[in-house]
Coordinates of C-alpha atoms in Angstrom, one line a residue:
X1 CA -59.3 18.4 -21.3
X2 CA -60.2 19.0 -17.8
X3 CA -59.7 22.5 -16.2
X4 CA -58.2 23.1 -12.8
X5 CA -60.0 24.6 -10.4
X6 CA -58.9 28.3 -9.6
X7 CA -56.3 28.8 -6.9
X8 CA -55.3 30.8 -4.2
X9 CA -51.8 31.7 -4.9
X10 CA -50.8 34.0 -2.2
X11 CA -52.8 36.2 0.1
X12 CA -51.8 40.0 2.1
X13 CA -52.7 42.1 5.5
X14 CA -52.1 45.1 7.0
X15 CA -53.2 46.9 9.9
X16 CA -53.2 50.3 11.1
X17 CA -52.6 50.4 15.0
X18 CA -53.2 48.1 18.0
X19 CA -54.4 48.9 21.6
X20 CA -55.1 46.0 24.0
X21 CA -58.5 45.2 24.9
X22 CA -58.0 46.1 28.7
X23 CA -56.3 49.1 28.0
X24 CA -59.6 50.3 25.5
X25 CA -62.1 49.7 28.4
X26 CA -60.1 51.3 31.1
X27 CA -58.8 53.8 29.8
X28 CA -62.3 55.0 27.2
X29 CA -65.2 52.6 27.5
X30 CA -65.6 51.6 31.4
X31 CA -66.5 55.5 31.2
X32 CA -68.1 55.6 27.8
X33 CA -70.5 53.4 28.7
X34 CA -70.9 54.6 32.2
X35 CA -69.2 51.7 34.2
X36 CA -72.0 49.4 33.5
X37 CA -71.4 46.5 34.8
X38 CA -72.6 44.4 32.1
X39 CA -70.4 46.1 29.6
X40 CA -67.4 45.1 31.9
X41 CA -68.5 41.6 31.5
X42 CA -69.1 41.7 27.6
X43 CA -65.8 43.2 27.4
X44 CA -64.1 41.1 30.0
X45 CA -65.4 37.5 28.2
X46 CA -64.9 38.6 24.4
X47 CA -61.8 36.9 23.8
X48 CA -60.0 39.6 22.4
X49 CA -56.7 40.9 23.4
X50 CA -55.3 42.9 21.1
X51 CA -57.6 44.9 18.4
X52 CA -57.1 47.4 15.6
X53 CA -58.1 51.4 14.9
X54 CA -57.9 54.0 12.4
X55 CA -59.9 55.8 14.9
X56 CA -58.1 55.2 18.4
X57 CA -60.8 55.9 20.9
X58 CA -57.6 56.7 23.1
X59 CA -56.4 59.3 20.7
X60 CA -59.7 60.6 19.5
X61 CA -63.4 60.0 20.2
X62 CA -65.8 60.3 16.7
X63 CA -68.9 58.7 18.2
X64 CA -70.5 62.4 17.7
X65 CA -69.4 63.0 14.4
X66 CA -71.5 62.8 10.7
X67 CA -71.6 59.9 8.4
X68 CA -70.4 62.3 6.2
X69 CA -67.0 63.1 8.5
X70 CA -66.6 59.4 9.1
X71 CA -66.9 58.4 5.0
X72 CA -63.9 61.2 4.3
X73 CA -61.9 59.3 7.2
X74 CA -62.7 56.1 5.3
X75 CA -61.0 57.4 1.9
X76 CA -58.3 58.6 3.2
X77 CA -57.0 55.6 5.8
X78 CA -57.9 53.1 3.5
X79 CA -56.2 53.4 0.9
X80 CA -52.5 53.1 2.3
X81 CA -54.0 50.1 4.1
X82 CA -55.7 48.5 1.0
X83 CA -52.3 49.6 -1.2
X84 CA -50.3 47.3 1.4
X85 CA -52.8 44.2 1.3
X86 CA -53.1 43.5 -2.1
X87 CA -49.3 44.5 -2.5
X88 CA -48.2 41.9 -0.4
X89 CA -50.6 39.5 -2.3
X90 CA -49.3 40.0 -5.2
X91 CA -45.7 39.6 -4.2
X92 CA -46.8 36.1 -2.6
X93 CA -48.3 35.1 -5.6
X94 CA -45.4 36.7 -7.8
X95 CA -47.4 38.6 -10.1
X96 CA -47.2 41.8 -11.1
X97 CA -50.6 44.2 -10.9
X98 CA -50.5 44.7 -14.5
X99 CA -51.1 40.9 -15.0
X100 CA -54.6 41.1 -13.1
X101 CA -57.3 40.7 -15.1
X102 CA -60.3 41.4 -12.6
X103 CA -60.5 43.2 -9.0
X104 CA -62.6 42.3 -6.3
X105 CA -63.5 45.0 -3.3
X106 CA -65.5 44.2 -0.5
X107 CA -66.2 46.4 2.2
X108 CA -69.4 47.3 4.4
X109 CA -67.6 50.2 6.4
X110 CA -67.2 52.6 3.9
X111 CA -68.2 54.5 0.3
X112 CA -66.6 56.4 -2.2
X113 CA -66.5 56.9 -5.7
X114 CA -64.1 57.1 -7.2
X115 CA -64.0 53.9 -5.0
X116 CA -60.8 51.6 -3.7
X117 CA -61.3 49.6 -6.6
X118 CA -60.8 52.2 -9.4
X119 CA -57.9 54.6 -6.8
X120 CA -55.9 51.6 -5.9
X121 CA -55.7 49.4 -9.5
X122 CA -54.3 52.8 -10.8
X123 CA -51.7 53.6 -8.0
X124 CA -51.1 49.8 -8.0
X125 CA -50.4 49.6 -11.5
X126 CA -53.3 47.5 -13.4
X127 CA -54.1 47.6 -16.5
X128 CA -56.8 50.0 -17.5
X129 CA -58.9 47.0 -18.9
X130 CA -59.5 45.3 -15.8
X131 CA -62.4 44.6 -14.4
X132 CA -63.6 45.5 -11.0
X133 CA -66.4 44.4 -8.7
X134 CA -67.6 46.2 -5.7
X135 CA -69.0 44.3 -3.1
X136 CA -70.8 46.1 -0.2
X137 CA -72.9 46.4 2.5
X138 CA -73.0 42.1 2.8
X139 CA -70.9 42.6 6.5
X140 CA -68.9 39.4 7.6
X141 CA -69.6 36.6 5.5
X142 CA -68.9 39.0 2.1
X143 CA -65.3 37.3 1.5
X144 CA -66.9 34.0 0.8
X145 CA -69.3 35.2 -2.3
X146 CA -66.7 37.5 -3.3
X147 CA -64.2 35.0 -3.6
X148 CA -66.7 32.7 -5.7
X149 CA -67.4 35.6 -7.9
X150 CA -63.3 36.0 -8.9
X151 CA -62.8 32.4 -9.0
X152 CA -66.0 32.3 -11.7
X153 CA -63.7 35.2 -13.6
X154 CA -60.8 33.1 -13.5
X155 CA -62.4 29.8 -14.6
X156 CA -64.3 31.8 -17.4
X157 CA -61.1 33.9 -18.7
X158 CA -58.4 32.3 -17.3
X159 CA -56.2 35.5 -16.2
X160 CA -55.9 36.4 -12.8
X161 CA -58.3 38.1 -9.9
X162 CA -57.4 40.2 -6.8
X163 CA -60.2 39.8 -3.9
X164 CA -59.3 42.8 -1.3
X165 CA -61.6 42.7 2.2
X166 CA -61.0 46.3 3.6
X167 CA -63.2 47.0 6.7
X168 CA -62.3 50.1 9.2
X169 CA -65.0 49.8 11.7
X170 CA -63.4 51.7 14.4
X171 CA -65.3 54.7 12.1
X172 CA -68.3 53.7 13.4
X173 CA -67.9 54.1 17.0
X174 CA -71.5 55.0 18.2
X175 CA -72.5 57.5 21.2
X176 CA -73.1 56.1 24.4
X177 CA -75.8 53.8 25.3
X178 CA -76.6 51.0 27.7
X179 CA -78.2 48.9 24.5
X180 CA -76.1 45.7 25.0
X181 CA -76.1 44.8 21.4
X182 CA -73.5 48.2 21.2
X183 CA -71.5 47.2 23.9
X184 CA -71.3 43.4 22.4
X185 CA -70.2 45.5 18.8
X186 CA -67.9 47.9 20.3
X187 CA -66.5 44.9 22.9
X188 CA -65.2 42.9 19.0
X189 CA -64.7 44.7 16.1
X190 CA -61.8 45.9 14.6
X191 CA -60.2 47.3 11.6
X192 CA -58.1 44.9 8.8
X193 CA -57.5 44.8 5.0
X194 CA -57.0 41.2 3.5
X195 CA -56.4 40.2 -0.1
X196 CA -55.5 37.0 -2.2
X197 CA -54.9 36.2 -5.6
X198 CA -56.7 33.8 -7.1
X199 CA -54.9 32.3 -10.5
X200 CA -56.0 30.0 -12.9
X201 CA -53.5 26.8 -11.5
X202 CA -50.4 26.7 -9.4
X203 CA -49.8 25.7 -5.7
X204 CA -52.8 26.8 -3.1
X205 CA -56.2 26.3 -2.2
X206 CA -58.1 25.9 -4.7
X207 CA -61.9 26.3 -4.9
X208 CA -63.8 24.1 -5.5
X209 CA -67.7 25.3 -4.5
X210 CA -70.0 27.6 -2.5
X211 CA -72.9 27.1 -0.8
X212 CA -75.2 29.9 1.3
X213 CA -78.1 29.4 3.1
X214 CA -80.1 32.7 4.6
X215 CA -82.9 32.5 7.3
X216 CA -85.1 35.5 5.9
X217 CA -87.8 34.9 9.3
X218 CA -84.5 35.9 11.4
X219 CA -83.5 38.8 9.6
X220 CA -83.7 41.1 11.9
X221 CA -81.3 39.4 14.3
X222 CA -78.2 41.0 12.7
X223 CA -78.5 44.4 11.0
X224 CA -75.8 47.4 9.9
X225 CA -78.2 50.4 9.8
X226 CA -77.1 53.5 8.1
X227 CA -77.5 56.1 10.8
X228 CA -76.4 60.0 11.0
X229 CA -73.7 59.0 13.2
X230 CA -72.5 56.2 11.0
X231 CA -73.4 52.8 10.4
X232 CA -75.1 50.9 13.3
X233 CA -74.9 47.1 14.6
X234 CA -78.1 45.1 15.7
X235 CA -76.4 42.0 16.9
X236 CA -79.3 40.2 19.1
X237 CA -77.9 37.4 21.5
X238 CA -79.8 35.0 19.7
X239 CA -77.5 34.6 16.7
X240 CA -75.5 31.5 17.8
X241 CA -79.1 29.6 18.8
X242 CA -80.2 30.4 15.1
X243 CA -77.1 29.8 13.2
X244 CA -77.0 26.4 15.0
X245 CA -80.2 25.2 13.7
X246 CA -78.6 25.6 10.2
X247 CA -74.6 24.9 9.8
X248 CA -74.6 21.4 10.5
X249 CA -77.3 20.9 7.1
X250 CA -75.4 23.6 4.9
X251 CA -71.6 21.8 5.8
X252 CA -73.1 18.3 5.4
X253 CA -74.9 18.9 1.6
X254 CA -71.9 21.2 0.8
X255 CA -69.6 18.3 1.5
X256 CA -72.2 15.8 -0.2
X257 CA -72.0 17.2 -3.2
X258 CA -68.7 16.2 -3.4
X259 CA -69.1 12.7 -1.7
X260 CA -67.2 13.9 1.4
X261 CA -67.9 14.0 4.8
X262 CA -67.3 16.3 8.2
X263 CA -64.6 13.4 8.8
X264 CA -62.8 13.9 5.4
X265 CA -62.0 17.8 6.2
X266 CA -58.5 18.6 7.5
X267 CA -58.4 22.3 8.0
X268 CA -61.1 24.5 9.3
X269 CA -61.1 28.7 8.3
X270 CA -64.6 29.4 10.7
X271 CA -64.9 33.3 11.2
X272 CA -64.6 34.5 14.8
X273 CA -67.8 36.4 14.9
X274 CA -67.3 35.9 18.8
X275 CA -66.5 33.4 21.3
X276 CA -70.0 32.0 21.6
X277 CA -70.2 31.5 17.8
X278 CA -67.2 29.2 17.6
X279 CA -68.7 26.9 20.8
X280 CA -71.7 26.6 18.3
X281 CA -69.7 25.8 15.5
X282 CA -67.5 23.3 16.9
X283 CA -70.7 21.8 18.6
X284 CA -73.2 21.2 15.7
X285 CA -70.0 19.4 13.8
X286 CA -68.7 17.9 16.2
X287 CA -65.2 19.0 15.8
X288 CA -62.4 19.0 18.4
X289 CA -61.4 21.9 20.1
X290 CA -57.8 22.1 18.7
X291 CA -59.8 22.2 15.1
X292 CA -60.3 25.8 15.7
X293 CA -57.5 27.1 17.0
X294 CA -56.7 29.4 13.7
X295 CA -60.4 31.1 14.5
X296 CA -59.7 31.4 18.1
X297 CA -56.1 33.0 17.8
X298 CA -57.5 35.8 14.7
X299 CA -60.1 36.4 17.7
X300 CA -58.0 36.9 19.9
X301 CA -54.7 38.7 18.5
X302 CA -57.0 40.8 15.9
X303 CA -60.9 40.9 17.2
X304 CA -63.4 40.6 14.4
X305 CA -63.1 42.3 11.4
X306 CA -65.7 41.8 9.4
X307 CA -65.5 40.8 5.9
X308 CA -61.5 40.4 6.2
X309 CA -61.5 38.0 9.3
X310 CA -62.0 34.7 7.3
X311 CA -59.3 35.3 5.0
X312 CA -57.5 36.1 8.1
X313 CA -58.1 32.5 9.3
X314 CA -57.5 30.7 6.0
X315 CA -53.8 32.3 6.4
X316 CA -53.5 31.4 10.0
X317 CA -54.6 27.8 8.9
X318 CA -52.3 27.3 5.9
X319 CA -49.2 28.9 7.6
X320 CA -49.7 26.9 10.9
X321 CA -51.0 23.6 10.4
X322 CA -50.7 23.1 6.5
X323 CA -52.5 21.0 4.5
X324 CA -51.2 18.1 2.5
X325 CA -51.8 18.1 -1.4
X326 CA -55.4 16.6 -1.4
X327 CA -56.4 17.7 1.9
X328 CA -59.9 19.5 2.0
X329 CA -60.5 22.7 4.0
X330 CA -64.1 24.3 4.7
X331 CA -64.3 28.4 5.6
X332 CA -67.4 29.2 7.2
X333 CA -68.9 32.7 7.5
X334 CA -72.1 34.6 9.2
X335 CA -73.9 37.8 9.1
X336 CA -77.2 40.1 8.2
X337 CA -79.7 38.3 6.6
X338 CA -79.1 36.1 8.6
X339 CA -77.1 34.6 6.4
X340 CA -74.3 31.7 6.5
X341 CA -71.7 31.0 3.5
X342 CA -69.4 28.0 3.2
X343 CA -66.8 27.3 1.2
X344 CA -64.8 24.0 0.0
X345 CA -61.5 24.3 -1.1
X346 CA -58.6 21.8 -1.8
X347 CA -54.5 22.0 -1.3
X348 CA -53.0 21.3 -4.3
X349 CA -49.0 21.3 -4.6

């Protein structure tokens, strides 16, 4: 007997508050960062409209406080936020939490412990036997390995996983500075939760293999530093040149390995780590621009968020431009290391 590949059965956001793009850098950031001019360019070209904040720079400015002060923020917004995702998964999936059998939390914005993982399967209602995995510190390609790691739990035991992506980097709002990597951070991220159920068959996408590749030499290109004043982004401009040398050989063996092709892929889920990145992507493989439409409108209606942004996509995909029983669809995702992740999956009815 042949098993079936694990499948995504349904999948959950939330989000705590929006403020337009414009209306952050007039109204906080023009003066933030001193109206530099190049910060009004970074900010002007990012492609994002509309973003998300637990922290509302309108409302409240943190860049001066702790790590400490910004870690007690992160317990308490995210659970209501994290409580709502994986809810709403589960509810897509119909399944109740005390059929889940392993959870999955990834985040690189925040610590605690007791952690997410153990505070929410207990208000959620798991069972006190399942199994959790806490994923952190990996930044925006983390969903990918995550979700590999609960779809190896659900091929191996055949009960049911929960991945939740919870990242609230408005808490990390850093004090001003004319360093341009800043301006580019504080110019895209945003705060999301995002969760799916992965389940041993039904109707989805299901999984069907990984594949990473890190450039160790360019390491240093993309960095989250633990600082005194929170976590800290090193994002050098050179990312996209670097990542280009590499995605076109990770898609193609990915795909080989499965005698398929650029060609044979229907749907693309590429994370939005910025405008530039996606011009990259769609040039190394050749794809149309229309291919990346459900990147470009998660950019653009939700900024990045992190770990949570490809899973983002993969909704946006499904829900408007689904794909047929037996169409293929590849997620792509970069970050510190510096480090790409693909995934292949399959629709199956």
């Amino acid at each position: 007997m042949v098993s079936l590949p694990p499948v995504i059965r349904g999948s959950g956001h939330a989000y705590p508050g929006s403020v337009g793009q414009q209306r952050l850098w007039d109204e906080f950031f023009d003066q933030h960062f001193s109206g530099n001019r190049i910060a009004r360019r970074v900010f002007s070209s990012s492609s994002v409209e509309v973003r998300h904040a637990v922290a509302n720079p309108l409302a409240e400015n943190i860049s001066g406080w702790s790590t400490g002060q910004r870690m007690a923020r992160f317990s308490q917004d995210a659970m209501p936020l994290g409580k709502d995702a994986v809810a709403s998964a589960l509810s897509a999936a119909r399944l109740d939490a005390s059929e889940v059998g392993m959870f999955v939390v990834t985040s690189c914005t925040g610590y605690a412990t007791p952690g997410l993982d153990i505070l929410l399967a207990r208000d959620l209602g798991m069972p006190a036997d399942v199994q959790r995995l806490c994923i952190g510190h990996m930044g925006c390609y983390a969903a990918i390995p995550s979700l590999g790691a609960a779809a190896d739990f659900v091929a191996a035991r055949q009960r049911p996983a929960v991945l939740l992506c919870l990242e609230l980097t408005s808490l990390h709002l850093q004090p001003p500075t004319d360093d341009v990597e800043q301006i580019v951070a504080h110019a895209l991220f945003s705060d999301a939760a995002s969760a799916v159920v992965v389940a041993p068959a039904g109707a989805g996408l299901a999984l069907i293999d990984v594949a990473a590749s890190t450039d160790v030499a360019n390491a240093a290109l993309m960095t989250w530093d633990v600082t005194d004043h929170g976590f800290r982004m090193g994002l050098s401009p050179r990312v996209p040149d670097v990542l280009a040398l590499h995605v076109r050989r990770v898609v193609d063996e990915l795909l080989e390995r499965h005698h398929l092709t650029v060609a044979d892929v229907t749907g693309w889920a590429v994370h939005p780590g910025g405008p530039r990145i996606l011009d990259v992507v769609a040039e190394q493989l050749g794809l149309a621009e229309s291919t990346l439409q459900a990147s470009r409108t998660v950019l653009r209606e939700h900024g990045n968020c992190s770990s949570a942004t490809v899973l983002m996509v993969l909704d946006e995909l499904t829900r408007t431009s689904p794909v047929a029983a037996g169409g293929h669809v590849v997620a792509l995702a970069f970050g510190p290391g510096l480090t790409l992740y693909a995934a292949l999956l399959t629709a199956q009815a």
